[in-house]
Structures are given as structure tokens and as C-alpha cells.
Amino acid sequence: MNRRAFLLYPLLALALMALFAGGLAYGAVPIPPESVLDILLGEEPERVSWRHIVLQSRLPQAFTAMLAGASLAASGLLLQTFFRNPLAGPSILGISDGANLGVAVVTLYSGGSLSRLADLPVSGYPAIILAAFVGACAVLGLILYFSSRVRNNVMLLIIGLMIGYLASSVISILNFYASTDKVHAYVMWGLGNFSGVSLAQLPLFMLCSSGGLFFSVLLIKPLNALLLGESYAANLGIRIKRTRMAILLCTGALTAVTTAFCGPVSFIGLAVPHIARLLLGSSNHKTLLPVTLLIGSCVALLCNILMVTPGMNTILPLNAVTPLIGAPVIIYVIINRKNIQYFN
Amino acid sequence: MKQTPVIEAARLCIGYALRNGKKKVVHPGLELRLYAGEVTCLLGLNGAGKSTLLRTLGGFQQALAGEAFLLGKPLSAFSPVEISLTIGVVLTEKTHAGGITVYELVSLGRHPYTGFFGLLKGRDREIIGQSLEAAGISHKASSYVAELSDGERQKAMIAKALAQQCPVILLDEPTAFLDVTSRIETMALLRKLAREQQKTILLSTHDMDSAIQMGDRLWLLEKERPMACGTPEDLILNGQFESFFHKDGILFDPSTGKLTATVPFNPIGVTGDFITSYWAGNALARNGWRPSPPNDTYVNVNCLGKRQIIITLPDKTSLCVNSIDDLIATIETLNANDDKRNHL
């Protein structure tokens, strides 16, 4: 058993709790931490609006960030192991582009209630979630179809990229003919956020994403065998076709659910597995997957906090923040790949 | 005397089924038998079908016709798990296992035996320890796979195959990319495993020297002719080797067991101390002579020791030299004089 894992688990659990608490205590509207605690304990705060902010906005947002981060990170790890490519991530198979396309169709070409997306009317949001999910699943279905026709995983990866480009191209065309306000609403969705899941929708999101995460944990054994490549894995008794399906379904579901509820969130899925491997010093999924999930949650919660501009009443788009953490990690990993064990 | 073969096949047709229903036949009819306790080396030029044969016997692909019997049971009746319990493989496939330790790599060999999450029990750890020990890599157990040399990596993969506890081990070019000492070490290790653990070992190789030297049995594979099977010496003595490797400009010299561009024609008698005469013969062959049993009609070299080599001419005059270098120089001058005499 990995010694570093013993150290990392409690540390990451602590960090997760701290960041979760930070997410509740810190936001665009300043609320004293004591009041936040009071609200959570069910006592009456100084101002009634604070109660609404903490319970209706910050609490579901923190839960959403936690689960979305873990989902994206798990999805990224599965894809990186499966494609044996360190630059694979949830956005690379075109699944999130499929979700984008679904949302684009709904926001750009539907009735008025959805056009005011900038202030996210609850009535329009379920439609968007549904559209994103349908789009993501459509692409996932295509990928699964091609996965049975194309044996080579790199070819499959390229097909995924091409499907993504196709989806983006259709989105561009839709954007071109859509009215400005609708385009704006769509662009806002594309920036990603963890605040889109209301308290009412939270149980559904939690159910879907934790289901996907549970699924990913079941794949630990075949994932480890796949480190040796498909032939070795097959010789170890792993049923390759079934495993391919399972991994694609799992990552597809995780990406679809997250993208549907939070928009296309960049870099978390790509960078977190690398952070996890570097900290853990192991590619053994028995420890790597749990650590990846924890770090994914932490990073998402951290990004959620960083979105709040200090001193100002504004919130940065999520996808403006995630590259700040993700891109340097990827650059570091690429530059140092000769000295990083898991590349060799 | 002959034991029953572990793997046996008659009229085995190997190749690939193409998408359009056609078949690409690599070899139409192979007769083969593999015995326990022996190292069998599969030799053949690129494209002869070595990998296809190994992949077929390893259960990675179906035979196009005919059936291979493994322990008396048709190979096609084996389930993936049964295969993983019977045939361990060492492949040329690039692994991405740099980020796990040698111990973890070898423990992957226990996959067919462990439960859903691949947790190791005491018995598994015991076998992993024994496998590491038997492959001579236990001192590197806690190193990352990325830190191993090519030879050590090969030993680790062999240890993985041992941990699978399979009676049969198939290796695809296990000595390719290895330096000469690692090559001999690997071959010696395989021989030891065959002898001590009664493993049935089949490996493909381009390394004819090691195969002739260390292989209990050789399979010579070439397109459109029956596969030649037998001990290396029998295959050399009955001319099979020559006929398989006799290509334009390339000759197999049965007296040295090596491929050369030209087989030297001029006979020269070589006798005496075993080691010195072997290397004297080597040097003479390089310089255009064919080492042969002593004969009064040509020049004879009697190696009394490495510092005392007697050259006897057909006219019974003799002279003594004290190094191979001097031997070659003397023979060359004699030859030159001879030539001159012939010209006159």
C-alpha cells in the first residue's frame, strides 16, 4: 500500500471540508461566518436575505462543485487510462460538444422563456439540462458505435475530436443566424457555472453524478490491467469489449450529467488526474481514483471560491478560472514528462 | 519416452478474417507440438507469421481453420478467464505502467485469481514474492517500472507471467532491444523456469545465436512451406536451417551455425584445445577459410593452447605462432605465396 496515500487521504479530506466551508462562508455578498453557521444550525440570521443566499444558493453550489469536480476528474482519469493518452479529457471525445450543441439548439432556436437565460429563469433550465443530456448522449452513442467498428483507441480519439469539431461547426452556424440576445445567453451558458443547480434539482444531480462515480469505482481492476495495454489486459482475463463499453458509458454519463447541469467546464477533467498522480506518485487506480475524486472536488470548490472577485460584487465566469489552475499543471507535466514516471 | 504435448495442432490455418468476409491466410497448415519443461524458439523472417502464430496460440485471435489443442481441450473452448489461467504472455506491446511499482506490476498477474476489486490475499502475496524471486527481480520490487532497464523490465514482465501460475508462457521477441548480457540472462532465466517449474515456453526471436545455443527445440517458420520443428542441432545437420535461411546473397554456414554473406570455401584443418580452436576457427572463417577436420592434403592448425598454435603445411613443414593475430598473418602470407606460385 502506498505510504503517500495514507498521508493524502486525511489531508485531502481536511482540504475538502475547509474549501466546502469556505464556499459557504465566502461569496459576492459578504455574510459574517458566524451568521453562516447560525443559518446552517437553523437559527434566524440578522437579515432574512442571508438565509436565502446561504441555503438556496451557496449550499447547493458547494455540493454541485464538489460532485461536478469529482465527476469531471474521474471522467478525465478514465479516459487518460483508456486512451493511454495523458491529454485525453472529458471534452476531447466530443461529448461535451454534443451537450453544447443540444443547448445551442434549445437556447438559440426556441421560444421566449429561454431567451432570458442571463438571469437563468428556473422555468427554462430543465429544458437546457435535458437538451445538454440528450446532446451528450447522442455523441456518446456515436462514439460507442464507432468503438465497435474501430479497434484502435487513438483512431477512436480522433473520431471523437472530429465529432466535436462537427458539433462546434453546427453551433457556429446556429449562432450566425440567431439573434444577439440568444447568442449572449448561449455564450453565458458556455462559460460554465456551479450555480445552475437549484436546491430542488440538487437531489437529481447528486443521484446522477454519484451513480456515475460509483460506476467508476467498479472499474478500478480493469483500469489497472489496461495500464499494460489491451493485449496484456485480455490475457489477464479482462473482457476488452465489455470493458471498453463500460468505460465509455461511465465517462460519457459523468460528462453528460456534469455538462448538462454546469455547462462545459474546462481543464478540471484534464488537469486533476495529473495533479493526483504527481501528488500520489502512483498510477495504481486503487489509490489514484479516490485521490483523483478528492482533488477534483477540492479544485472545483477552489475555483468556485476564486470566481468571486474580492472587494467587488461580481462573479467571474467559471471557465475563466479553471485554466488558471489547469493550464500550468499541464504545461508543467509536458515539460517534465521525461522525469515523470507515469509517462515512461 | 516422448511425453504428451501441452499444445498440439494439426493443419492449423492462421491469418486474419477481413471485414468483407474474405480471409488473409498467413499460413495454411501448421503442425506443431509444444512440450512441458522445454524452451521452444520460433524463428522466421519478418512477415513469416511469427506474431500471428503466437497471437493464435495465445487466444488473442481465432485460427481460420483447424484447431489448436491446449492440454487436450480445443483452444476455442477456453473462456477468457480460463486462458488467463493457462497461458501467460510477455508481449512487445508498449505498456504505460511506468507509474506503478514492479511489485504492483507483478501483482497484476494475480488478476485472474482475485475478486472484483483485485484485492490481494496472503496467498497472492506469497506467489508474487516467489515470482519476483524466480525471475530474479525481487531486489527491484519497490522501484517504479519506469526506473528499470530494458532487461529488468523484461524480467518483471516474466515475473508477471509467473504470478499468473500458467503452465504455458508465450513470449513475443523477449530479447529484442536487449543488450547482449540481458539477452543471455533472459534466455537463461527462461530455460531455468522451463526446467525447474516444468513450464512450457514458446518464444519468437530474431536472435538465431541464442536460439541455437539455448533453445531446446526450434520452429522454423516461413510462408508456403511446412514449419520445421526439431532440436537446433538436428535442424542444422539435416539441412533444414540452410534451406530456410538460404536467400540471395545470404548463406547459412552449418559448420558455425551462423548466417554469413558468403560461406568460405578453402578448407583448413583446425584441431586442439577446445576454446582456442573454436576461436581460431572463428577468425579463420572471417578471413575466408572453412574450418574443417584435420586432413593431410591441406593446411592444418593445431591449437595446443592460446599461446601456442602450430601451423602444419601439406609438405609437413610446420611453424609455431603465439596469437590468433599472428596465426591469421602467417596464413595470409602463406596464401599469398601460394597464389604467386600458382600464377607462375
XYZ file of C-alpha atoms in Angstrom:
688
model
C 0.000 0.000 0.000
C 1.197 3.417 -0.948
C 2.565 5.401 2.006
C 1.749 8.711 0.379
C -1.884 7.676 0.079
C -2.150 7.370 3.854
C -0.934 10.917 4.150
C -3.008 12.256 1.280
C -6.405 10.895 2.281
C -6.707 12.800 5.590
C -5.054 15.907 4.136
C -7.397 15.986 1.177
C -10.413 15.292 3.375
C -9.404 18.260 5.529
C -8.870 20.453 2.475
C -12.248 19.392 1.121
C -14.005 20.334 4.337
C -12.147 23.635 4.555
C -12.960 24.527 0.953
C -16.560 23.467 1.402
C -16.855 25.680 4.462
C -15.049 28.442 2.587
C -17.570 28.176 -0.208
C -20.404 28.629 2.249
C -18.796 31.498 4.106
C -17.416 33.444 1.178
C -19.365 34.879 -1.716
C -20.237 38.005 -3.651
C -22.491 39.134 -0.799
C -20.451 39.459 2.391
C -22.013 37.450 5.207
C -20.156 37.050 8.524
C -19.090 33.434 9.119
C -20.931 33.366 12.460
C -24.158 34.179 10.677
C -23.488 31.434 8.121
C -23.039 28.981 10.968
C -26.219 30.244 12.603
C -28.128 29.785 9.375
C -26.816 26.253 8.963
C -27.802 25.461 12.536
C -31.304 26.665 11.738
C -31.198 29.908 13.684
C -32.532 33.211 12.409
C -29.848 35.384 10.818
C -29.592 39.158 11.072
C -31.023 39.553 7.612
C -33.569 37.218 6.047
C -31.941 37.516 2.629
C -28.737 35.944 4.019
C -30.632 32.826 4.881
C -31.858 32.588 1.342
C -28.373 33.163 -0.064
C -26.708 30.506 2.104
C -29.342 27.800 1.877
C -30.684 28.365 -1.622
C -27.525 29.427 -3.393
C -24.238 28.702 -1.628
C -25.101 25.308 -0.183
C -26.336 23.713 -3.429
C -23.473 25.428 -5.247
C -20.893 23.877 -2.928
C -22.444 20.440 -3.295
C -22.630 20.870 -7.055
C -18.994 21.963 -7.295
C -17.903 19.050 -5.131
C -19.673 16.428 -7.214
C -19.063 18.067 -10.582
C -15.337 18.346 -9.811
C -15.147 14.703 -8.797
C -17.157 13.629 -11.856
C -15.031 15.556 -14.334
C -11.803 14.381 -12.714
C -12.923 10.744 -12.698
C -14.028 11.033 -16.298
C -10.652 12.510 -17.254
C -8.724 9.784 -15.431
C -10.738 7.001 -17.048
C -10.215 8.477 -20.490
C -6.489 9.038 -19.952
C -6.000 5.438 -18.889
C -8.297 4.051 -21.556
C -6.765 6.013 -24.432
C -3.298 5.773 -22.913
C -3.016 9.437 -23.683
C -2.177 11.983 -20.984
C -4.000 14.726 -22.865
C -7.324 12.963 -23.045
C -10.119 14.612 -21.127
C -13.904 14.804 -20.976
C -14.037 17.482 -23.646
C -11.917 15.521 -26.081
C -14.365 12.834 -27.125
C -16.832 15.413 -28.334
C -19.249 14.515 -25.559
C -19.284 17.992 -24.084
C -19.549 19.417 -27.600
C -22.634 17.259 -28.042
C -24.056 18.793 -24.891
C -23.160 22.241 -26.214
C -24.978 21.501 -29.426
C -28.083 20.364 -27.580
C -28.079 23.522 -25.519
C -27.393 25.666 -28.573
C -30.399 24.226 -30.355
C -32.618 24.901 -27.360
C -31.364 28.370 -26.459
C -30.870 29.731 -29.943
C -33.961 28.312 -31.580
C -36.745 28.131 -29.088
C -39.418 30.300 -27.581
C -39.096 33.370 -25.430
C -38.919 31.847 -21.985
C -35.466 30.501 -22.712
C -34.123 33.672 -24.209
C -33.643 35.349 -20.856
C -31.007 32.903 -19.843
C -28.661 35.510 -18.472
C -30.748 35.615 -15.315
C -31.471 31.895 -15.502
C -35.214 31.585 -15.123
C -35.973 28.313 -13.447
C -38.614 27.512 -15.989
C -36.033 27.380 -18.781
C -33.333 25.493 -17.007
C -34.712 21.958 -17.007
C -35.086 22.253 -20.770
C -31.430 23.176 -21.071
C -30.337 20.329 -18.821
C -32.398 17.936 -20.853
C -31.023 19.306 -24.126
C -27.453 19.029 -22.882
C -28.016 15.495 -21.719
C -29.615 14.460 -24.993
C -26.792 16.050 -26.986
C -24.112 14.420 -24.861
C -25.793 11.030 -25.062
C -26.180 11.340 -28.828
C -22.439 11.858 -29.219
C -21.744 9.122 -26.698
C -23.911 6.777 -28.758
C -21.932 7.685 -31.859
C -18.649 7.086 -30.044
C -19.879 3.720 -28.786
C -20.919 2.823 -32.314
C -17.509 3.741 -33.669
C -15.782 1.975 -30.794
C -17.231 -1.304 -32.010
C -16.053 -0.586 -35.554
C -12.638 0.920 -34.828
C -10.309 -1.233 -32.761
C -7.567 1.332 -32.365
C -8.113 3.711 -29.473
C -6.107 6.552 -30.994
C -8.317 6.392 -34.076
C -11.350 6.461 -31.808
C -9.913 9.515 -30.059
C -9.511 11.260 -33.412
C -13.071 10.349 -34.390
C -14.196 11.869 -31.083
C -12.286 15.049 -31.847
C -13.836 15.215 -35.317
C -17.348 14.752 -33.922
C -16.565 17.579 -31.530
C -15.500 19.798 -34.439
C -18.662 18.896 -36.334
C -20.793 19.822 -33.343
C -18.895 23.091 -32.937
C -19.353 23.834 -36.596
C -23.123 23.364 -36.342
C -23.114 25.556 -33.247
C -21.299 28.303 -35.181
C -23.889 28.121 -37.927
C -26.709 28.275 -35.379
C -25.021 31.233 -33.703
C -24.640 33.008 -37.015
C -28.365 33.023 -37.649
C -29.515 33.557 -34.095
C -30.439 36.862 -32.516
C -27.859 38.666 -30.408
C -29.560 38.191 -27.063
C -29.918 34.477 -27.610
C -26.294 34.199 -28.631
C -25.388 36.060 -25.462
C -27.461 33.677 -23.372
C -25.777 30.713 -25.039
C -22.304 32.154 -24.530
C -23.095 32.681 -20.852
C -24.060 29.033 -20.515
C -20.841 28.039 -22.263
C -18.784 29.806 -19.618
C -19.821 27.201 -17.103
C -21.029 27.620 -13.549
C -21.822 25.604 -10.475
C -24.753 27.852 -9.532
C -27.165 26.484 -12.081
C -28.349 23.627 -9.918
C -31.127 24.807 -7.643
C -31.845 23.244 -4.289
C -34.805 21.486 -5.897
C -32.667 19.996 -8.661
C -29.806 19.118 -6.364
C -31.076 15.634 -5.390
C -31.374 14.665 -9.046
C -27.879 15.939 -9.834
C -26.431 14.240 -6.766
C -28.116 10.988 -7.645
C -26.897 11.042 -11.255
C -23.325 12.048 -10.548
C -22.804 9.821 -7.528
C -24.225 6.960 -9.579
C -21.581 7.653 -12.229
C -18.869 7.956 -9.605
C -19.862 4.642 -8.064
C -19.706 3.119 -11.533
C -16.173 4.442 -11.975
C -15.032 2.843 -8.715
C -16.190 -0.526 -10.043
C -13.763 -0.141 -12.946
C -10.601 0.024 -10.811
C -9.447 -3.513 -11.545
C -9.776 -3.434 -15.350
C -8.280 0.061 -15.397
C -5.147 -1.237 -13.687
C -4.906 -4.101 -16.168
C -5.275 -1.605 -19.014
C -2.075 0.120 -17.882
C -0.330 -2.795 -19.584
C -2.270 -2.310 -22.814
C -5.254 -4.150 -24.217
C -3.470 -7.379 -25.168
C -1.963 -7.862 -21.730
C -5.293 -6.943 -20.138
C -7.077 -9.502 -22.312
C -4.523 -12.107 -21.267
C -5.322 -11.291 -17.636
C -8.908 -12.324 -18.272
C -10.348 -8.844 -18.824
C -13.138 -8.852 -21.417
C -11.913 -5.971 -23.522
C -15.093 -5.194 -25.471
C -17.199 -5.140 -22.355
C -14.650 -3.016 -20.520
C -14.429 -0.529 -23.388
C -18.198 -0.159 -23.320
C -18.251 0.215 -19.560
C -15.517 2.862 -19.521
C -17.061 4.850 -22.369
C -20.516 4.657 -20.788
C -19.188 5.714 -17.409
C -17.190 8.686 -18.689
C -19.982 9.601 -21.062
C -22.564 9.593 -18.304
C -20.331 11.564 -15.935
C -19.544 14.165 -18.593
C -23.113 14.385 -19.826
C -24.551 14.886 -16.345
C -21.960 17.455 -15.348
C -22.124 19.381 -18.605
C -25.892 19.331 -18.551
C -26.044 20.886 -15.086
C -22.920 23.045 -15.041
C -22.115 23.829 -18.650
C -18.900 22.744 -20.349
C -16.305 23.084 -17.588
C -12.799 23.117 -18.974
C -9.497 21.799 -17.607
C -10.681 20.102 -14.395
C -11.044 16.747 -16.129
C -7.759 17.162 -17.946
C -5.548 18.512 -15.156
C -6.796 16.883 -11.965
C -5.689 13.306 -12.811
C -2.189 14.683 -13.358
C -2.217 16.549 -10.044
C -3.391 13.324 -8.405
C -0.646 11.188 -9.982
C 2.039 13.718 -9.135
C 0.945 14.013 -5.505
C 0.364 10.300 -5.087
C 3.354 9.132 -7.086
C 1.438 6.168 -8.449
C -0.786 5.183 -11.359
C -2.377 2.371 -9.380
C -6.071 3.140 -9.647
C -6.789 1.583 -6.274
C -5.406 4.751 -4.707
C -5.307 7.010 -7.751
C -9.046 7.043 -8.392
C -10.088 8.017 -4.833
C -7.350 10.664 -4.707
C -8.442 11.977 -8.110
C -12.040 12.257 -6.902
C -10.984 14.144 -3.773
C -8.694 16.508 -5.649
C -11.368 17.056 -8.295
C -13.805 18.142 -5.592
C -11.210 20.368 -3.941
C -10.180 22.038 -7.196
C -13.788 22.667 -8.215
C -14.585 24.152 -4.810
C -11.439 26.276 -5.018
C -12.400 27.517 -8.485
C -15.858 28.308 -7.177
C -14.297 30.480 -4.469
C -11.849 32.116 -6.869
C -14.764 33.126 -9.087
C -15.770 35.692 -6.503
C -13.757 38.845 -7.168
C -12.606 40.218 -3.843
C -13.972 43.632 -2.939
C -16.338 43.727 -5.873
C -19.831 42.415 -6.190
C -19.034 40.441 -9.316
C -18.549 36.807 -10.180
C -16.075 35.677 -12.841
C -17.111 33.004 -15.294
C -16.046 29.538 -14.153
C -14.148 28.812 -17.353
C -12.120 31.954 -16.825
C -10.825 30.496 -13.563
C -10.297 26.781 -14.292
C -7.478 27.339 -16.824
C -5.601 29.341 -14.197
C -5.193 26.126 -12.246
C -5.333 23.630 -15.104
C -3.076 25.100 -17.766
C 0.061 25.498 -15.607
C -0.302 21.904 -14.427
C -0.470 20.604 -17.975
C 2.494 22.738 -19.062
C 4.499 21.518 -16.058
C 3.644 17.909 -16.830
C 4.521 18.203 -20.512
C 7.839 19.910 -19.852
C 8.850 17.417 -17.165
C 7.477 14.315 -18.840
C 10.940 12.718 -19.080
C 11.232 12.778 -15.284
C 7.667 11.755 -14.508
C 7.374 8.003 -14.041
C 3.919 7.524 -15.425
C 4.985 8.758 -18.838
C 7.663 6.107 -19.152
C 9.804 -41.716 -23.951
C 8.058 -38.757 -25.569
C 5.657 -37.083 -23.179
C 2.261 -35.780 -24.271
C 2.397 -32.309 -25.795
C 0.897 -29.394 -23.844
C -0.133 -27.639 -27.034
C -0.799 -29.608 -30.170
C -2.189 -28.617 -33.531
C -2.570 -30.212 -36.916
C -3.407 -28.376 -40.125
C -3.782 -25.136 -38.213
C -4.560 -22.293 -40.594
C -3.581 -18.920 -39.182
C -4.364 -15.476 -40.505
C -6.884 -12.688 -40.306
C -10.553 -12.515 -41.145
C -11.066 -9.331 -43.127
C -14.115 -7.114 -42.858
C -15.524 -8.061 -46.254
C -15.769 -11.707 -45.259
C -12.534 -12.629 -47.005
C -9.606 -14.131 -45.216
C -5.971 -13.222 -45.278
C -4.176 -16.505 -44.761
C -0.736 -16.143 -43.222
C -0.007 -19.864 -43.078
C -2.397 -22.528 -44.336
C -1.350 -25.609 -42.419
C 0.842 -25.807 -39.357
C 1.698 -28.965 -37.475
C 3.035 -28.235 -34.050
C 3.646 -29.688 -30.627
C 4.870 -27.943 -27.512
C 6.260 -29.873 -24.564
C 6.468 -29.044 -20.889
C 9.902 -28.351 -19.469
C 11.234 -27.087 -22.790
C 12.063 -23.756 -24.325
C 10.920 -23.642 -27.930
C 12.167 -20.813 -30.099
C 10.157 -19.665 -33.083
C 12.438 -18.347 -35.810
C 11.431 -16.776 -39.060
C 11.944 -13.690 -41.136
C 9.652 -10.689 -40.763
C 6.288 -11.432 -42.295
C 6.617 -15.194 -41.870
C 3.779 -15.122 -39.364
C 5.568 -15.470 -36.029
C 3.367 -12.931 -34.277
C 0.214 -14.272 -35.913
C 1.054 -17.764 -34.701
C 1.765 -16.522 -31.185
C -1.415 -14.475 -31.152
C -3.387 -17.508 -32.294
C -1.860 -19.817 -29.702
C -2.332 -17.130 -27.030
C -6.052 -16.966 -27.746
C -5.877 -13.366 -28.994
C -7.219 -14.317 -32.399
C -9.077 -17.245 -33.886
C -7.482 -19.764 -36.195
C -9.029 -19.563 -39.662
C -9.259 -23.339 -39.838
C -8.080 -26.271 -37.806
C -7.837 -26.279 -34.076
C -5.067 -25.995 -31.530
C -5.476 -28.245 -28.515
C -4.285 -26.928 -25.191
C -3.966 -29.643 -22.555
C -6.229 -31.785 -24.700
C -9.008 -29.218 -24.936
C -9.684 -27.115 -28.046
C -8.354 -23.595 -27.585
C -11.594 -22.077 -28.888
C -13.467 -23.687 -25.990
C -11.426 -21.728 -23.436
C -13.106 -18.718 -21.831
C -11.010 -15.542 -21.400
C -10.544 -16.366 -17.720
C -9.538 -19.956 -18.464
C -6.969 -18.686 -20.951
C -5.625 -16.250 -18.386
C -5.158 -19.189 -16.026
C -3.390 -21.323 -18.632
C -1.311 -19.063 -20.876
C 0.776 -16.189 -19.606
C 2.168 -13.806 -22.202
C 5.049 -11.377 -22.490
C 4.480 -9.078 -25.444
C 6.246 -6.334 -27.327
C 3.289 -4.026 -26.728
C 4.268 -0.729 -25.175
C 2.969 -0.507 -21.637
C 2.051 2.607 -19.694
C 2.955 1.046 -16.398
C 5.865 3.390 -15.593
C 3.959 4.875 -12.678
C 3.425 1.669 -10.744
C 5.999 -0.352 -8.856
C 7.422 -3.666 -10.015
C 5.516 -5.317 -7.175
C 2.255 -3.796 -8.379
C 3.062 -4.839 -11.948
C 3.667 -8.429 -10.918
C 0.553 -8.372 -8.744
C -1.456 -7.694 -11.922
C -0.593 -11.289 -12.760
C -2.903 -12.289 -9.899
C -5.878 -10.642 -11.626
C -7.440 -13.920 -12.758
C -7.422 -15.119 -9.152
C -8.500 -12.013 -7.234
C -12.000 -10.752 -6.667
C -13.917 -7.851 -8.094
C -11.670 -5.118 -6.721
C -8.445 -7.042 -7.209
C -7.561 -7.098 -3.511
C -4.570 -9.323 -2.715
C -4.777 -12.031 -0.083
C -1.903 -13.648 1.791
C -1.607 -16.451 -0.739
C -1.422 -13.937 -3.595
C 1.375 -12.027 -1.856
C 3.251 -15.267 -1.322
C 3.049 -16.131 -5.029
C 4.011 -12.606 -6.071
C 7.064 -12.872 -3.814
C 8.024 -16.234 -5.298
C 7.523 -14.950 -8.845
C 9.716 -11.902 -8.200
C 12.321 -14.214 -6.721
C 12.198 -16.736 -9.555
C 12.540 -14.017 -12.192
C 15.472 -12.512 -10.289
C 13.883 -9.102 -9.929
C 12.870 -9.102 -6.245
C 15.556 -6.529 -5.429
C 13.640 -4.054 -7.599
C 10.206 -4.856 -6.176
C 9.583 -1.356 -4.850
C 11.111 0.503 -7.816
C 8.910 2.182 -10.374
C 8.672 0.248 -13.625
C 9.882 3.454 -15.324
C 13.202 3.147 -13.482
C 14.026 -0.298 -14.853
C 16.441 -1.091 -17.637
C 15.039 -2.934 -20.656
C 16.360 -6.241 -19.348
C 14.881 -5.685 -15.883
C 11.584 -4.680 -17.426
C 11.527 -7.957 -19.345
C 12.225 -9.867 -16.126
C 9.390 -8.009 -14.423
C 7.017 -8.972 -17.223
C 8.194 -12.582 -16.930
C 7.535 -12.388 -13.186
C 4.030 -11.135 -14.013
C 3.511 -14.167 -16.238
C 4.801 -16.405 -13.428
C 2.390 -14.832 -10.952
C -0.373 -15.929 -13.300
C 0.725 -19.501 -12.490
C 0.142 -20.644 -16.044
C 1.642 -23.882 -17.334
C 2.349 -22.173 -20.675
C 4.255 -18.944 -21.242
C 4.345 -17.302 -24.680
C 6.847 -14.542 -25.319
C 6.925 -12.303 -28.364
C 10.525 -11.348 -29.096
C 11.544 -11.137 -25.456
C 15.164 -10.425 -26.310
C 14.621 -7.707 -28.903
C 16.064 -4.354 -27.785
C 18.120 -6.040 -25.080
C 21.873 -5.774 -24.852
C 23.843 -8.973 -25.184
C 24.171 -9.761 -21.471
C 20.481 -9.129 -20.783
C 19.668 -11.291 -23.774
C 21.608 -14.228 -22.402
C 20.272 -13.602 -18.900
C 16.686 -13.627 -20.197
C 17.207 -16.808 -22.180
C 18.931 -18.492 -19.239
C 16.063 -17.431 -16.974
C 13.510 -18.937 -19.350
C 15.458 -22.181 -19.529
C 15.656 -22.315 -15.765
C 11.895 -21.788 -15.473
C 11.215 -24.496 -18.027
C 13.480 -26.939 -16.193
C 12.622 -26.127 -12.599
C 8.937 -25.333 -12.869
C 8.119 -27.570 -15.852
C 6.789 -24.564 -17.778
C 6.057 -24.857 -21.463
C 7.797 -21.887 -23.025
C 7.458 -20.666 -26.585
C 9.201 -17.519 -27.713
C 9.662 -15.818 -31.039
C 13.043 -14.316 -31.753
C 15.361 -12.998 -34.427
C 18.350 -13.904 -32.320
C 19.486 -17.075 -34.068
C 22.639 -17.449 -31.975
C 20.757 -17.546 -28.671
C 18.075 -19.765 -30.152
C 20.606 -22.330 -31.373
C 22.533 -22.095 -28.154
C 19.694 -22.092 -25.616
C 16.577 -23.387 -27.341
C 15.567 -26.966 -26.602
C 13.569 -27.042 -29.788
C 13.271 -24.694 -32.720
C 10.384 -23.934 -35.016
C 11.426 -22.536 -38.372
C 8.525 -20.689 -39.917
C 8.246 -19.491 -43.461
C 5.355 -18.796 -45.776
C 4.180 -21.538 -48.085
C 6.126 -24.420 -46.636
C 5.638 -26.695 -43.659
C 7.095 -25.481 -40.411
C 10.315 -27.282 -39.483
C 10.457 -28.436 -35.877
C 13.281 -30.081 -34.005
C 16.328 -29.587 -31.862
C 18.624 -26.880 -33.246
C 21.336 -29.425 -33.959
C 19.063 -31.762 -35.902
C 17.762 -28.887 -37.975
C 21.311 -27.800 -38.761
C 22.543 -31.302 -39.523
C 19.623 -32.258 -41.760
C 19.960 -29.069 -43.767
C 16.620 -27.521 -42.736
C 18.329 -24.444 -41.411
C 20.195 -23.947 -44.643
C 17.079 -24.330 -46.748
C 15.087 -21.887 -44.596
C 17.645 -19.138 -44.480
C 19.310 -19.625 -47.831
C 18.401 -16.376 -49.554
C 20.015 -14.310 -52.273
C 23.490 -13.469 -51.060
C 22.867 -14.878 -47.568
C 24.098 -18.312 -46.603
C 23.725 -20.413 -43.509
C 27.010 -21.996 -42.577
C 26.294 -25.315 -40.860
C 29.832 -25.506 -39.534
C 29.410 -22.331 -37.465
C 25.637 -22.105 -37.114
C 25.764 -18.542 -38.374
C 24.404 -16.615 -41.296
C 27.082 -15.140 -43.487
C 27.212 -13.241 -46.710
C 29.492 -15.923 -48.180
C 30.474 -19.336 -46.931
C 34.291 -19.611 -47.076
C 35.411 -22.300 -49.435
C 39.097 -23.034 -48.715
C 39.240 -25.840 -46.176
C 41.710 -25.610 -43.330
C 42.161 -28.228 -40.646
C 41.571 -26.963 -37.112
C 42.112 -29.114 -34.050
C 43.410 -28.962 -30.488
C 42.353 -27.178 -27.348
C 38.551 -26.677 -27.473
C 38.308 -22.963 -26.775
C 41.366 -21.907 -28.733
C 40.402 -23.984 -31.741
C 36.857 -22.613 -31.633
C 38.105 -19.029 -31.789
C 40.882 -19.835 -34.219
C 38.162 -21.280 -36.443
C 36.093 -18.150 -35.969
C 38.990 -15.942 -37.066
C 39.865 -18.205 -39.988
C 36.254 -18.258 -41.183
C 36.186 -14.467 -41.103
C 39.267 -14.443 -43.297
C 37.889 -16.712 -45.956
C 38.776 -20.205 -44.707
C 36.478 -23.008 -43.874
C 37.497 -24.689 -40.583
C 37.338 -28.458 -41.094
C 38.614 -31.666 -39.512
C 42.388 -32.078 -39.972
C 43.423 -33.586 -43.284
C 46.877 -34.187 -44.729
C 46.021 -32.587 -48.042
C 45.654 -29.033 -46.720
C 46.996 -26.646 -44.112
C 46.319 -27.791 -40.560
C 46.207 -25.686 -37.427
C 46.833 -27.472 -34.146
C 45.962 -25.338 -31.132
C 48.000 -26.581 -28.195
C 46.995 -23.572 -26.114
C 46.084 -19.962 -26.593
C 49.764 -19.005 -26.726
C 50.911 -21.997 -28.762
C 49.394 -22.649 -32.147
C 51.147 -24.971 -34.600
C 50.610 -24.486 -38.325
C 51.453 -27.547 -40.428
C 51.682 -27.248 -44.214
C 50.839 -30.087 -46.596
C 54.601 -30.625 -47.105
C 54.885 -31.356 -43.351
C 56.852 -28.207 -42.581
C 55.459 -26.555 -39.527
C 55.830 -23.328 -37.599
C 54.559 -22.090 -34.265
C 52.755 -18.818 -33.611
C 51.544 -17.447 -30.262
C 48.407 -15.445 -31.029
C 45.390 -15.553 -33.318
C 46.626 -12.308 -34.842
C 49.954 -13.978 -35.812
C 48.085 -17.075 -37.000
C 45.990 -15.023 -39.438
C 49.016 -13.009 -40.594
C 51.027 -16.204 -41.219
C 48.196 -17.945 -43.048
C 47.688 -14.845 -45.184
C 51.373 -14.773 -46.229
C 51.322 -18.490 -46.980
C 48.242 -17.951 -49.049
C 49.792 -15.033 -50.899
C 52.942 -17.067 -51.650
C 50.710 -19.880 -52.773
C 48.869 -17.550 -55.108
C 52.156 -16.287 -56.530
C 53.352 -19.832 -57.075
C 50.119 -20.667 -58.817
C 50.467 -17.656 -61.071
C 53.986 -18.620 -62.022
